[in-house]
Coordinates of N, CA and C in Angstrom, one line a residue:
M6 N 83.1 28.5 -140.7 CA 81.7 28.1 -140.7 C 80.8 29.3 -140.5
A7 N 81.2 30.2 -139.6 CA 80.4 31.4 -139.3 C 80.3 32.3 -140.6
D8 N 81.3 32.3 -141.4 CA 81.3 33.1 -142.6 C 80.3 32.5 -143.6
E9 N 80.2 31.2 -143.6 CA 79.3 30.5 -144.5 C 77.8 30.9 -144.2
L10 N 77.5 31.1 -142.9 CA 76.1 31.4 -142.5 C 75.8 32.9 -142.9
N11 N 76.8 33.8 -142.9 CA 76.5 35.2 -143.2 C 76.5 35.5 -144.6
T12 N 76.9 34.6 -145.5 CA 76.9 35.0 -146.9 C 75.8 34.3 -147.6
L13 N 75.2 34.9 -148.6 CA 74.1 34.4 -149.4 C 74.6 33.8 -150.6
P14 N 73.9 32.8 -151.2 CA 74.3 32.2 -152.4 C 74.3 33.3 -153.6
N15 N 75.1 33.1 -154.6 CA 75.2 34.0 -155.7 C 73.8 34.2 -156.4
N16 N 73.0 33.2 -156.5 CA 71.7 33.3 -157.2 C 70.6 33.8 -156.4
Y17 N 70.9 34.3 -155.1 CA 69.8 34.8 -154.2 C 69.5 36.2 -154.6
T18 N 68.2 36.5 -154.8 CA 67.8 37.9 -155.0 C 66.8 38.3 -154.0
S19 N 66.8 39.5 -153.5 CA 65.9 40.0 -152.5 C 64.7 40.5 -153.2
Q20 N 63.5 40.1 -152.8 CA 62.3 40.6 -153.4 C 61.4 41.2 -152.3
R21 N 60.7 42.2 -152.6 CA 59.8 42.8 -151.6 C 58.4 42.1 -151.9
V22 N 57.8 41.7 -150.9 CA 56.4 41.1 -151.0 C 55.5 42.0 -150.4
P23 N 54.4 42.5 -151.1 CA 53.5 43.4 -150.5 C 52.7 42.8 -149.3
L24 N 52.6 43.6 -148.3 CA 51.9 43.2 -147.1 C 50.4 43.5 -147.3
T25 N 49.6 42.5 -147.1 CA 48.1 42.7 -147.3 C 47.5 42.5 -145.9
T26 N 46.4 43.2 -145.7 CA 45.7 43.0 -144.4 C 44.4 42.2 -144.7
V27 N 44.0 41.4 -143.8 CA 42.8 40.6 -143.9 C 41.9 41.1 -142.8
P28 N 40.6 41.4 -143.1 CA 39.7 41.8 -142.1 C 39.6 40.7 -141.0
I29 N 39.4 41.0 -139.8 CA 39.4 40.0 -138.7 C 38.2 39.1 -138.9
S30 N 37.1 39.7 -139.5 CA 35.9 38.8 -139.7 C 36.2 37.7 -140.7
T31 N 37.0 38.0 -141.7 CA 37.4 37.0 -142.7 C 38.3 36.0 -142.0
A32 N 39.2 36.4 -141.2 CA 40.2 35.5 -140.6 C 39.5 34.6 -139.6
L33 N 38.4 35.0 -139.0 CA 37.6 34.2 -138.1 C 36.5 33.4 -138.7
G34 N 36.5 33.3 -140.0 CA 35.5 32.5 -140.7 C 34.3 33.3 -141.1
G35 N 34.3 34.6 -141.2 CA 33.2 35.4 -141.7 C 32.4 36.0 -140.6
S36 N 32.6 35.8 -139.3 CA 31.8 36.4 -138.3 C 32.7 36.8 -137.1
V37 N 32.3 37.9 -136.5 CA 33.0 38.4 -135.3 C 32.0 38.3 -134.2
K38 N 32.4 37.5 -133.1 CA 31.6 37.4 -132.0 C 31.8 38.5 -131.0
S39 N 30.7 38.8 -130.2 CA 30.9 39.8 -129.2 C 31.8 39.3 -128.1
A40 N 32.3 40.2 -127.3 CA 33.2 39.8 -126.2 C 32.5 38.9 -125.3
T41 N 31.2 39.2 -125.0 CA 30.5 38.3 -124.1 C 30.3 36.9 -124.6
A42 N 29.9 36.8 -125.9 CA 29.8 35.5 -126.5 C 31.1 34.8 -126.6
A43 N 32.2 35.5 -126.8 CA 33.5 34.8 -126.8 C 33.8 34.3 -125.5
K44 N 33.5 35.1 -124.4 CA 33.8 34.6 -123.0 C 33.0 33.4 -122.7
E45 N 31.7 33.4 -123.1 CA 30.8 32.3 -122.8 C 31.3 31.0 -123.6
S46 N 31.7 31.2 -124.8 CA 32.2 30.1 -125.6 C 33.5 29.6 -125.0
F47 N 34.4 30.5 -124.6 CA 35.6 30.0 -124.0 C 35.3 29.3 -122.7
A48 N 34.5 29.8 -121.9 CA 34.1 29.1 -120.6 C 33.5 27.8 -120.8
S49 N 32.6 27.7 -121.8 CA 32.0 26.4 -122.1 C 33.0 25.4 -122.7
T50 N 33.9 25.9 -123.6 CA 35.0 25.0 -124.1 C 35.9 24.5 -123.0
L51 N 36.3 25.4 -122.1 CA 37.2 25.1 -121.0 C 36.6 24.1 -120.1
Q52 N 35.3 24.3 -119.8 CA 34.6 23.3 -118.9 C 34.5 22.0 -119.6
Q53 N 34.2 21.9 -120.9 CA 34.1 20.7 -121.6 C 35.5 20.0 -121.6
E54 N 36.5 20.7 -121.8 CA 37.9 20.1 -121.8 C 38.2 19.6 -120.4
L55 N 37.8 20.3 -119.4 CA 38.2 19.8 -118.0 C 37.4 18.6 -117.6
T56 N 36.1 18.5 -118.0 CA 35.3 17.4 -117.6 C 35.0 16.4 -118.7
G57 N 35.1 16.8 -119.9 CA 34.8 15.9 -121.0 C 33.3 15.8 -121.3
V58 N 32.5 16.7 -120.6 CA 31.0 16.6 -120.8 C 30.6 18.0 -121.3
K59 N 29.7 18.0 -122.3 CA 29.2 19.3 -122.8 C 27.7 19.3 -122.6
F60 N 27.1 20.5 -122.8 CA 25.7 20.7 -122.6 C 25.1 21.2 -123.9
S61 N 23.9 20.6 -124.3 CA 23.2 21.0 -125.5 C 22.6 22.4 -125.1
Q62 N 22.2 23.1 -126.2 CA 21.6 24.4 -125.9 C 20.3 24.3 -125.1
H63 N 19.5 23.2 -125.4 CA 18.3 22.9 -124.7 C 18.6 22.7 -123.2
A64 N 19.6 21.9 -122.9 CA 20.0 21.7 -121.5 C 20.4 23.0 -120.8
L65 N 21.2 23.8 -121.5 CA 21.6 25.1 -120.9 C 20.5 26.0 -120.6
S66 N 19.5 26.0 -121.5 CA 18.3 26.9 -121.3 C 17.5 26.3 -120.1
R67 N 17.4 25.0 -120.0 CA 16.7 24.4 -118.9 C 17.4 24.7 -117.6
L68 N 18.7 24.6 -117.5 CA 19.4 24.9 -116.3 C 19.2 26.4 -115.9
Q69 N 19.3 27.3 -116.9 CA 19.1 28.7 -116.7 C 17.7 29.0 -116.2
S70 N 16.7 28.5 -116.9 CA 15.3 28.8 -116.6 C 14.9 28.3 -115.2
R71 N 15.5 27.2 -114.8 CA 15.2 26.6 -113.5 C 16.1 27.0 -112.4
N72 N 17.0 27.9 -112.7 CA 18.0 28.4 -111.8 C 18.8 27.3 -111.1
L73 N 19.3 26.4 -112.0 CA 20.1 25.3 -111.5 C 21.5 25.5 -111.9
E74 N 22.4 25.2 -111.0 CA 23.9 25.3 -111.3 C 24.6 24.1 -110.8
L75 N 25.6 23.7 -111.5 CA 26.4 22.5 -111.1 C 27.8 23.0 -110.6
T76 N 28.2 22.5 -109.5 CA 29.5 22.8 -108.9 C 30.5 22.1 -109.6
S77 N 31.8 22.4 -109.4 CA 32.9 21.7 -110.0 C 32.9 20.2 -109.6
D78 N 32.5 20.0 -108.3 CA 32.5 18.6 -107.8 C 31.4 17.8 -108.5
Q79 N 30.2 18.5 -108.8 CA 29.1 17.8 -109.5 C 29.5 17.6 -110.9
M80 N 30.3 18.5 -111.5 CA 30.7 18.3 -112.9 C 31.7 17.1 -113.0
S81 N 32.5 17.0 -112.0 CA 33.4 15.8 -111.9 C 32.7 14.5 -111.7
Q82 N 31.7 14.5 -110.9 CA 30.8 13.4 -110.7 C 30.1 13.0 -111.9
L83 N 29.6 14.0 -112.6 CA 28.9 13.8 -113.9 C 29.8 13.1 -114.9
S84 N 31.0 13.6 -115.0 CA 31.9 13.1 -116.0 C 32.2 11.6 -115.6
D85 N 32.4 11.3 -114.4 CA 32.6 9.9 -113.9 C 31.4 9.0 -114.2
A86 N 30.2 9.6 -114.0 CA 29.0 8.8 -114.3 C 28.9 8.5 -115.7
V87 N 29.2 9.5 -116.6 CA 29.1 9.3 -118.0 C 30.1 8.2 -118.5
S88 N 31.3 8.3 -117.9 CA 32.3 7.3 -118.3 C 31.9 5.9 -117.8
L89 N 31.3 5.8 -116.7 CA 30.8 4.5 -116.2 C 29.7 4.0 -117.1
A90 N 28.8 4.8 -117.4 CA 27.7 4.4 -118.3 C 28.2 4.0 -119.7
S91 N 29.2 4.6 -120.1 CA 29.8 4.3 -121.4 C 30.5 2.9 -121.3
Q92 N 31.2 2.6 -120.2 CA 31.8 1.3 -120.0 C 30.8 0.2 -120.0
K93 N 29.6 0.5 -119.6 CA 28.5 -0.5 -119.5 C 27.7 -0.6 -120.8
G94 N 28.0 0.2 -121.8 CA 27.4 0.1 -123.1 C 26.1 1.0 -123.2
S95 N 25.9 1.9 -122.3 CA 24.7 2.7 -122.3 C 24.8 3.7 -123.5
Q96 N 23.6 4.0 -124.1 CA 23.5 5.0 -125.1 C 23.0 6.4 -124.6
K97 N 21.9 6.3 -123.8 CA 21.3 7.5 -123.2 C 21.0 7.1 -121.7
A98 N 21.6 7.9 -120.8 CA 21.5 7.6 -119.4 C 20.8 8.8 -118.6
L99 N 20.1 8.4 -117.6 CA 19.5 9.4 -116.6 C 20.5 9.4 -115.5
V100 N 21.1 10.5 -115.2 CA 22.0 10.7 -114.1 C 21.3 11.5 -113.0
I101 N 21.2 10.9 -111.8 CA 20.5 11.6 -110.7 C 21.6 11.9 -109.7
M102 N 21.7 13.1 -109.3 CA 22.6 13.5 -108.3 C 22.0 14.7 -107.5
D103 N 22.2 14.6 -106.2 CA 21.6 15.6 -105.3 C 20.2 15.9 -105.6
D104 N 19.9 17.1 -106.0 CA 18.5 17.5 -106.4 C 18.4 17.8 -107.9
L105 N 19.1 17.0 -108.6 CA 19.3 17.2 -110.1 C 19.2 15.9 -110.8
A106 N 18.5 16.0 -112.0 CA 18.4 14.8 -112.9 C 18.8 15.3 -114.3
L107 N 19.7 14.6 -114.9 CA 20.2 15.0 -116.2 C 20.1 13.8 -117.1
V108 N 19.6 14.0 -118.3 CA 19.5 13.0 -119.4 C 20.7 13.3 -120.3
V109 N 21.6 12.2 -120.4 CA 22.9 12.4 -121.1 C 23.0 11.4 -122.3
S110 N 23.4 12.0 -123.5 CA 23.8 11.1 -124.6 C 25.2 10.7 -124.3
V111 N 25.3 9.4 -124.0 CA 26.6 8.9 -123.5 C 27.7 8.9 -124.6
K112 N 27.3 8.5 -125.8 CA 28.2 8.4 -126.9 C 28.9 9.8 -127.2
S113 N 28.1 10.9 -127.2 CA 28.6 12.2 -127.5 C 29.0 13.0 -126.2
R114 N 28.8 12.3 -125.1 CA 29.0 13.0 -123.8 C 28.4 14.3 -123.6
T115 N 27.1 14.4 -124.1 CA 26.3 15.6 -124.1 C 25.1 15.5 -123.2
V116 N 24.9 16.5 -122.3 CA 23.7 16.6 -121.5 C 22.6 17.1 -122.4
I117 N 21.5 16.3 -122.5 CA 20.4 16.7 -123.4 C 19.4 17.6 -122.7
T118 N 19.1 17.2 -121.4 CA 18.1 18.1 -120.7 C 18.4 17.9 -119.2
A119 N 17.9 18.8 -118.4 CA 18.2 18.9 -117.0 C 16.9 19.2 -116.2
M120 N 16.7 18.6 -115.1 CA 15.5 18.9 -114.2 C 16.0 19.0 -112.8
G121 N 15.3 19.9 -112.1 CA 15.6 20.0 -110.6 C 14.6 19.1 -109.9
A122 N 14.8 18.9 -108.6 CA 14.0 18.0 -107.8 C 12.5 18.4 -107.8
H123 N 12.3 19.7 -107.8 CA 10.9 20.2 -107.8 C 10.2 19.9 -109.1
S124 N 10.9 19.8 -110.2 CA 10.2 19.5 -111.4 C 10.2 18.0 -111.8
M125 N 10.8 17.1 -110.9 CA 10.8 15.7 -111.2 C 9.6 15.0 -110.7
K126 N 8.8 15.6 -109.8 CA 7.7 14.9 -109.3 C 6.7 14.6 -110.4
D127 N 6.2 13.4 -110.5 CA 5.2 13.0 -111.4 C 5.7 13.0 -112.9
N128 N 6.9 13.1 -113.1 CA 7.5 13.1 -114.4 C 8.0 11.7 -114.8
I129 N 7.8 11.4 -116.0 CA 8.3 10.2 -116.6 C 9.5 10.5 -117.5
V130 N 10.6 9.8 -117.3 CA 11.7 10.0 -118.2 C 11.7 8.9 -119.2
T131 N 11.7 9.2 -120.5 CA 11.6 8.2 -121.5 C 12.9 8.2 -122.4
N132 N 13.0 7.2 -123.2 CA 14.1 7.2 -124.2 C 15.5 7.1 -123.5
I133 N 15.6 6.4 -122.4 CA 16.9 6.1 -121.7 C 17.0 4.6 -121.7
D134 N 18.3 4.2 -121.5 CA 18.5 2.7 -121.4 C 19.2 2.4 -120.1
S135 N 19.5 3.5 -119.3 CA 20.2 3.2 -118.0 C 20.0 4.4 -117.1
A136 N 20.3 4.2 -115.9 CA 20.2 5.3 -114.9 C 21.5 5.1 -114.0
V137 N 22.1 6.3 -113.7 CA 23.2 6.3 -112.8 C 22.8 7.2 -111.6
I138 N 22.8 6.6 -110.4 CA 22.3 7.3 -109.2 C 23.5 7.6 -108.4
L139 N 23.8 8.9 -108.2 CA 25.0 9.3 -107.4 C 24.6 9.7 -106.0

């Protein structure tokens, strides 16, 4: 049996196939991201996979401009809140936790916007159908 594995069929011919190189930008779909952008993209993707919640560009800019950060415990609470809102049939929910208010598209599990406690005074939140208070 070992001899059968080491022998090639009579009609087998060896052919050389030229090796071609593909620019990395082509392999990556036409664009090469900077190392920083790749790290941020990876971190964002990892966080979304861990919690199941993603953030819109608008929400990210609001969090950054208002110096707001979510801890891993808050991210876990947010994921649970979105799951609960989904079970209740919500489409867009206001999630209030600690000193933070987030408007979330429940179906896509995406945070649309974020506000801190200091910016919630005298504000009206519209276009929501539910609120989850943690």
